[in-house]
Amino acid sequence: MSVIKAAVCHEFGAPLVIEDVNLRSPEIGEVEVTLDAVAVCHSDISYAGGGWGGSLPAVYGHEAAGKITAVGDGVKTVQVGDTVVVTLIRACGTCPSCSSGKPVACETGYDGDQGPLSTLDGRKLHQAMACGGFAEKVVVDQSQIVAIPPEMPTDAASLLSCGVITGVGAVVNAAQLRAGQDVVVIGAGGVGLNAIQGAKIAGARRIVAVDMTEDKLDIAMEFGATDAVLATGDKPWKAAKQAMGRGADAVLVTVGAIPAYDDAPKYLANGGKVIMVGMPHSGDMSTYEPVMLAATGQGMIGSKMGDVVIQRDIPWMVDLYFQGRLKLDELISGRWSLDQINEAIEDTKSGAARRNVIVFNS
């Protein structure tokens, strides 16, 4: 058992509180990672705001990277001293989803109330999303980590844990985009920029970025978009279709805004697919005309975490980063200390940030 500092959520919508908490040692199949960096994801903000409910008090944070400092029995894939990324994808390896190559949909439940964290007086402290990364250290299952080269900057590496694999994976795994096809990406935030990168890597002919602000569209062009459309314009899907000369083979909705979901099918070509990536709050509802999808052979597909297999997909993304073909450093809009986490969250809420990263002294 060790005492670490963590940012704890005691009340939905209230600022996180930096305090000392207990972290038990790794058990069978688990590893302890001393973190160098953890990024602030909109999912963390939605959870801390009460958008999806959950158990309190809790430690959020799930886009992390650091070094292995202890291992439990049965851990054979990594050793103390290895540099790793930490994801929320905890996979049992034996359920029907895991066995069919879809570990992001693992059917074996995990109760974060029974995780490695506790308060100093021994009470429950929820390990959110099986990570609890807004802390100096984490203890996670070995299935959640991937070793990376020690020379890779860990602030950049942390982004691979969620935002990058979600955006790139939605294109290559969920949409199964082929070279020469056309793509619309709705939302040019952190995940959207990575969907744009994924479309470029996959060889898309046209990549149309759609967003509410000119500034974000300018950034989208830097990340590989071929065209930009303001969502505030009249019927933006018409401008997108004009840029492509047709409808899109895939429309990736990377924001949780219901109007974006309502309009997404309007961008499609016959036989095209809407890839549903952004996460609205529980209870939010979208509407569409099913007869149009049926008549044109279109579809809507949910994509969780880019449908990745982290041991397969993160290594090739790391390789592309070192080749200069996948932008990671450019995604970081600010670096903050753990004590500044509430400021980092507010900056992220403003919509101006690509990804804010909490960095620890190592």
Coordinates of C-alpha atoms in Angstrom, one line a residue:
M1 CA 0.0 0.0 0.0
S2 CA 1.3 3.4 -0.9
V3 CA 0.0 7.0 -0.4
I4 CA -0.3 9.1 -3.6
K5 CA -1.8 12.4 -4.6
A6 CA -5.0 12.3 -6.7
A7 CA -7.6 14.6 -8.0
V8 CA -10.8 13.4 -6.4
C9 CA -14.4 14.1 -7.5
H10 CA -16.6 14.3 -4.4
E11 CA -19.6 15.9 -6.0
F12 CA -20.8 16.0 -9.7
G13 CA -20.1 19.4 -11.2
A14 CA -17.9 20.5 -8.4
P15 CA -14.1 21.2 -8.7
L16 CA -11.9 18.2 -8.2
V17 CA -10.0 18.1 -4.9
I18 CA -6.3 17.3 -4.8
E19 CA -5.7 15.0 -1.8
D20 CA -3.7 12.0 -0.5
V21 CA -5.3 8.6 -1.1
N22 CA -4.3 4.9 -0.7
L23 CA -3.2 2.8 -3.6
R24 CA -2.7 -0.9 -3.0
S25 CA 0.0 -3.0 -4.5
P26 CA -0.7 -4.9 -7.8
E27 CA -2.2 -8.3 -7.5
I28 CA -2.3 -11.2 -9.9
G29 CA -2.2 -10.0 -13.5
E30 CA -1.9 -6.3 -12.5
V31 CA 0.8 -3.7 -12.9
E32 CA 1.6 -0.4 -11.1
V33 CA 2.5 2.5 -13.4
T34 CA 4.0 5.7 -12.0
L35 CA 2.6 8.3 -14.4
D36 CA 4.5 10.9 -16.3
A37 CA 1.4 12.3 -18.1
V38 CA -2.3 12.0 -18.3
A39 CA -4.5 13.9 -20.8
V40 CA -7.9 15.5 -20.0
C41 CA -10.6 13.9 -22.2
H42 CA -14.1 15.2 -22.6
S43 CA -15.4 11.8 -21.3
D44 CA -13.7 12.6 -17.9
I45 CA -15.4 15.9 -17.9
S46 CA -18.8 14.4 -18.7
Y47 CA -18.4 11.8 -15.9
A48 CA -17.3 14.4 -13.4
G49 CA -20.2 16.6 -14.4
G50 CA -22.7 13.8 -13.7
G51 CA -23.6 13.3 -17.4
W52 CA -23.5 9.5 -17.2
G53 CA -24.0 9.0 -13.4
G54 CA -21.6 6.8 -11.5
S55 CA -20.2 6.2 -8.1
L56 CA -18.6 8.9 -5.9
P57 CA -16.1 9.7 -4.6
A58 CA -14.1 8.9 -7.7
V59 CA -10.8 9.4 -9.5
Y60 CA -11.2 10.0 -13.2
G61 CA -8.5 10.1 -15.9
H62 CA -7.9 7.4 -18.5
E63 CA -5.3 8.8 -21.1
A64 CA -2.0 8.1 -19.4
A65 CA 1.6 7.1 -19.9
G66 CA 4.4 6.3 -17.5
K67 CA 6.8 3.7 -16.3
I68 CA 6.1 0.3 -14.7
T69 CA 7.2 0.4 -11.1
A70 CA 5.8 -2.9 -9.8
V71 CA 4.1 -6.0 -11.2
G72 CA 1.9 -8.7 -9.7
D73 CA 2.2 -12.4 -10.1
G74 CA 1.5 -13.7 -13.6
V75 CA 2.6 -10.6 -15.5
K76 CA 4.8 -11.7 -18.4
T77 CA 4.4 -9.1 -21.1
V78 CA 6.2 -6.2 -19.3
Q79 CA 8.7 -5.7 -16.5
V80 CA 9.7 -3.0 -14.1
G81 CA 11.2 0.0 -15.9
D82 CA 9.2 -0.4 -19.1
T83 CA 7.6 2.7 -20.5
V84 CA 3.9 2.1 -21.3
V85 CA 0.6 3.7 -22.2
V86 CA -2.4 3.0 -20.0
T87 CA -5.8 2.6 -21.5
L88 CA -9.3 2.0 -20.1
I89 CA -9.7 -1.1 -22.3
R90 CA -9.7 -3.9 -19.7
A91 CA -10.2 -7.2 -21.5
C92 CA -10.7 -10.6 -20.0
G93 CA -9.6 -12.3 -23.2
T94 CA -12.2 -15.1 -22.9
C95 CA -15.7 -13.7 -23.2
P96 CA -17.5 -13.8 -26.7
S97 CA -16.5 -10.3 -27.6
C98 CA -12.8 -10.7 -26.6
S99 CA -12.7 -14.1 -28.3
S100 CA -14.0 -12.6 -31.5
G101 CA -11.3 -9.9 -31.6
K102 CA -13.4 -7.1 -30.0
P103 CA -11.8 -6.4 -26.6
V104 CA -13.3 -2.9 -26.4
A105 CA -16.7 -4.6 -25.9
C106 CA -15.4 -7.0 -23.2
E107 CA -18.5 -8.5 -21.5
T108 CA -16.8 -9.2 -18.1
G109 CA -17.8 -6.5 -15.8
Y110 CA -15.4 -4.4 -13.6
D111 CA -16.5 -2.8 -10.3
G112 CA -14.3 0.3 -9.7
D113 CA -15.7 0.5 -6.2
Q114 CA -13.6 -2.7 -5.5
G115 CA -10.5 -1.4 -7.2
P116 CA -7.1 -0.5 -5.9
L117 CA -8.0 2.9 -4.6
S118 CA -9.3 3.9 -1.1
T119 CA -9.4 7.0 1.1
L120 CA -6.8 7.4 3.8
D121 CA -9.3 6.2 6.4
G122 CA -10.0 3.1 4.3
R123 CA -13.3 4.0 2.7
K124 CA -14.4 3.4 -0.9
L125 CA -12.8 5.4 -3.6
H126 CA -14.1 4.6 -7.1
Q127 CA -11.5 3.8 -9.8
A128 CA -13.3 5.3 -12.8
M129 CA -13.1 3.7 -16.1
A130 CA -10.8 1.0 -14.6
C131 CA -8.0 3.6 -14.6
G132 CA -8.1 6.5 -12.1
G133 CA -5.4 8.3 -14.0
F134 CA -5.7 11.8 -12.4
A135 CA -3.2 10.6 -9.9
E136 CA 0.5 10.1 -9.4
K137 CA 0.2 6.3 -9.9
V138 CA -2.3 3.7 -11.1
V139 CA -2.7 0.0 -10.6
V140 CA -4.4 -1.6 -13.7
D141 CA -4.8 -5.0 -15.3
Q142 CA -2.0 -5.9 -17.7
S143 CA -4.5 -6.1 -20.6
Q144 CA -4.8 -2.3 -20.4
I145 CA -1.2 -1.4 -21.2
V146 CA 1.0 -1.4 -24.2
A147 CA 4.8 -1.0 -24.0
I148 CA 6.3 1.8 -26.1
P149 CA 9.9 2.9 -27.0
P150 CA 11.5 4.6 -24.0
E151 CA 12.6 7.5 -26.2
M152 CA 9.0 8.4 -27.0
P153 CA 7.8 11.5 -25.2
T154 CA 5.2 10.4 -22.7
D155 CA 3.0 13.5 -23.0
A156 CA 2.5 12.7 -26.6
A157 CA 2.2 9.0 -25.9
S158 CA -0.6 9.5 -23.4
L159 CA -2.8 10.7 -26.3
L160 CA -2.6 7.3 -27.9
S161 CA -4.6 5.9 -24.9
C162 CA -7.9 7.2 -26.1
G163 CA -8.3 10.3 -28.3
V164 CA -5.9 9.0 -31.0
I165 CA -7.0 5.4 -31.2
T166 CA -10.7 6.5 -31.0
G167 CA -10.4 8.8 -34.0
V168 CA -8.0 6.9 -36.2
G169 CA -9.6 3.5 -35.2
A170 CA -13.1 4.8 -36.1
V171 CA -11.8 5.3 -39.7
V172 CA -9.7 2.2 -40.3
N173 CA -11.6 -0.3 -38.1
A174 CA -15.2 0.9 -37.8
A175 CA -15.7 2.6 -41.2
Q176 CA -13.1 0.3 -42.9
L177 CA -12.4 3.1 -45.2
R178 CA -10.7 2.2 -48.6
A179 CA -8.3 4.4 -50.5
G180 CA -10.2 6.8 -52.8
Q181 CA -13.3 7.1 -50.7
D182 CA -14.7 10.3 -49.3
V183 CA -15.1 11.2 -45.7
V184 CA -16.9 13.9 -43.7
V185 CA -15.7 14.5 -40.1
I186 CA -18.1 16.4 -37.9
G187 CA -16.2 18.1 -35.1
A188 CA -12.6 19.2 -35.3
G189 CA -11.7 18.7 -31.7
G190 CA -9.2 16.2 -30.3
V191 CA -11.0 13.1 -31.6
G192 CA -12.1 14.7 -34.8
L193 CA -8.5 15.8 -35.7
N194 CA -7.5 12.2 -35.3
A195 CA -10.3 10.9 -37.4
I196 CA -9.0 13.3 -40.1
Q197 CA -5.5 11.9 -39.6
G198 CA -6.9 8.4 -39.9
A199 CA -8.7 9.3 -43.1
K200 CA -5.5 10.7 -44.6
I201 CA -3.5 7.6 -43.6
A202 CA -6.2 5.4 -45.1
G203 CA -5.9 7.2 -48.4
A204 CA -9.2 9.1 -48.5
R205 CA -9.8 11.2 -51.7
R206 CA -11.6 14.0 -50.0
I207 CA -11.7 14.7 -46.2
V208 CA -14.3 17.4 -45.3
A209 CA -14.1 18.9 -41.8
V210 CA -17.3 20.4 -40.4
D211 CA -17.1 22.5 -37.3
M212 CA -18.7 25.5 -35.6
T213 CA -15.6 27.8 -35.7
E214 CA -13.2 29.0 -38.3
D215 CA -10.2 28.5 -36.0
K216 CA -10.9 24.8 -35.6
L217 CA -11.4 24.4 -39.3
D218 CA -8.0 26.0 -39.9
I219 CA -6.4 23.5 -37.6
A220 CA -8.3 20.7 -39.3
M221 CA -6.7 21.6 -42.6
E222 CA -3.2 21.4 -40.9
F223 CA -4.1 17.8 -39.9
G224 CA -5.1 16.7 -43.3
A225 CA -8.6 17.9 -44.2
T226 CA -8.9 18.8 -47.9
D227 CA -12.0 21.0 -47.4
A228 CA -13.7 22.9 -44.5
V229 CA -17.3 23.7 -44.0
L230 CA -18.8 25.9 -41.2
A231 CA -21.6 24.0 -39.4
T232 CA -23.3 27.4 -38.7
G233 CA -24.1 27.9 -42.4
D234 CA -27.3 27.1 -44.1
K235 CA -27.5 23.3 -44.8
P236 CA -23.8 22.7 -44.5
W237 CA -24.2 19.2 -46.0
K238 CA -24.8 20.8 -49.3
A239 CA -21.5 22.6 -49.1
A240 CA -19.8 19.3 -48.1
K241 CA -21.3 17.5 -51.0
Q242 CA -20.3 20.2 -53.4
A243 CA -16.7 19.9 -52.2
M244 CA -16.7 16.1 -52.7
G245 CA -18.9 16.2 -55.9
R246 CA -21.1 13.6 -54.2
G247 CA -22.1 12.3 -50.8
A248 CA -19.7 10.8 -48.3
D249 CA -18.8 7.1 -48.0
A250 CA -18.4 7.7 -44.3
V251 CA -19.5 10.5 -41.9
L252 CA -17.8 10.4 -38.6
V253 CA -19.6 12.2 -35.8
T254 CA -16.9 13.0 -33.2
V255 CA -18.9 15.3 -31.0
G256 CA -21.7 14.5 -28.5
A257 CA -24.0 17.2 -29.9
I258 CA -27.5 16.0 -30.8
P259 CA -27.8 18.4 -33.8
A260 CA -24.7 16.8 -35.3
Y261 CA -26.3 13.4 -35.0
D262 CA -29.6 14.6 -36.5
D263 CA -27.9 16.0 -39.6
A264 CA -25.2 13.4 -40.1
P265 CA -27.2 11.1 -42.6
K266 CA -27.7 14.1 -44.8
Y267 CA -24.0 14.1 -45.8
L268 CA -24.1 10.5 -47.0
A269 CA -23.8 9.0 -50.5
N270 CA -25.9 6.0 -51.3
G271 CA -24.5 3.0 -49.3
G272 CA -22.6 5.4 -47.0
K273 CA -22.3 4.9 -43.2
V274 CA -22.6 7.2 -40.2
I275 CA -19.9 6.3 -37.7
M276 CA -21.2 7.3 -34.2
V277 CA -18.2 8.2 -32.1
G278 CA -19.2 11.2 -30.0
M279 CA -20.9 10.5 -26.7
P280 CA -24.0 12.5 -25.8
H281 CA -25.2 12.5 -22.2
S282 CA -27.5 9.7 -21.1
G283 CA -31.1 10.3 -22.1
D284 CA -30.3 12.6 -25.0
M285 CA -32.2 11.6 -28.2
S286 CA -31.6 12.0 -31.9
T287 CA -34.1 11.7 -34.8
Y288 CA -33.7 10.7 -38.4
E289 CA -35.8 9.3 -41.2
P290 CA -35.3 5.5 -41.4
V291 CA -37.0 5.3 -44.8
M292 CA -34.2 7.3 -46.3
L293 CA -31.5 5.0 -44.9
A294 CA -33.4 1.9 -46.0
A295 CA -34.1 3.3 -49.5
T296 CA -30.4 4.3 -50.1
G297 CA -28.7 1.3 -48.4
Q298 CA -27.2 3.6 -45.7
G299 CA -26.3 2.7 -42.2
M300 CA -25.4 3.9 -38.7
I301 CA -22.6 2.2 -36.8
G302 CA -21.5 2.8 -33.2
S303 CA -17.7 2.9 -32.6
K304 CA -16.3 2.5 -29.1
M305 CA -12.7 3.4 -28.7
G306 CA -12.1 3.0 -32.4
D307 CA -12.8 -0.7 -32.2
V308 CA -9.1 -1.1 -31.5
V309 CA -7.1 -4.0 -30.4
I310 CA -4.5 -2.1 -28.4
Q311 CA -1.6 -4.6 -28.7
R312 CA -2.2 -4.6 -32.5
D313 CA -3.0 -1.0 -33.2
I314 CA -1.0 1.2 -30.9
P315 CA 2.4 -0.2 -32.1
W316 CA 1.7 0.8 -35.7
M317 CA 0.5 4.2 -34.6
V318 CA 3.7 4.7 -32.6
D319 CA 5.7 3.7 -35.8
L320 CA 3.8 6.3 -37.8
Y321 CA 4.5 8.9 -35.2
F322 CA 8.3 8.3 -35.5
Q323 CA 8.0 8.4 -39.3
G324 CA 6.3 11.8 -39.0
R325 CA 3.0 10.5 -40.5
L326 CA 0.9 10.8 -37.3
K327 CA 0.8 14.1 -35.5
L328 CA 0.8 13.8 -31.7
D329 CA 2.9 16.7 -30.3
E330 CA 0.8 19.1 -32.4
L331 CA -2.3 17.8 -30.6
I332 CA -1.1 19.1 -27.2
S333 CA -2.5 22.6 -26.6
G334 CA -1.4 23.0 -23.0
R335 CA 0.7 21.3 -20.2
W336 CA -0.5 21.6 -16.6
S337 CA 0.4 20.3 -13.2
L338 CA -1.9 18.1 -11.2
D339 CA -2.6 21.1 -8.9
Q340 CA -3.9 22.9 -12.0
I341 CA -6.3 20.2 -13.1
N342 CA -9.4 22.3 -12.6
E343 CA -8.0 25.1 -14.8
A344 CA -7.1 22.5 -17.4
I345 CA -10.6 21.2 -17.3
E346 CA -12.1 24.6 -17.7
D347 CA -9.8 25.3 -20.6
T348 CA -10.9 22.1 -22.2
K349 CA -14.6 23.0 -21.7
S350 CA -14.0 26.3 -23.5
G351 CA -13.7 24.3 -26.8
A352 CA -10.4 25.9 -27.7
A353 CA -8.1 23.1 -26.6
R354 CA -7.1 20.1 -28.7
R355 CA -5.8 18.2 -25.7
N356 CA -4.6 19.4 -22.4
V357 CA -2.1 17.2 -20.6
I358 CA -1.3 16.9 -16.9
V359 CA 2.4 16.3 -16.5
F360 CA 4.1 15.0 -13.4
N361 CA 7.6 15.6 -12.1
S362 CA 9.7 12.5 -12.8

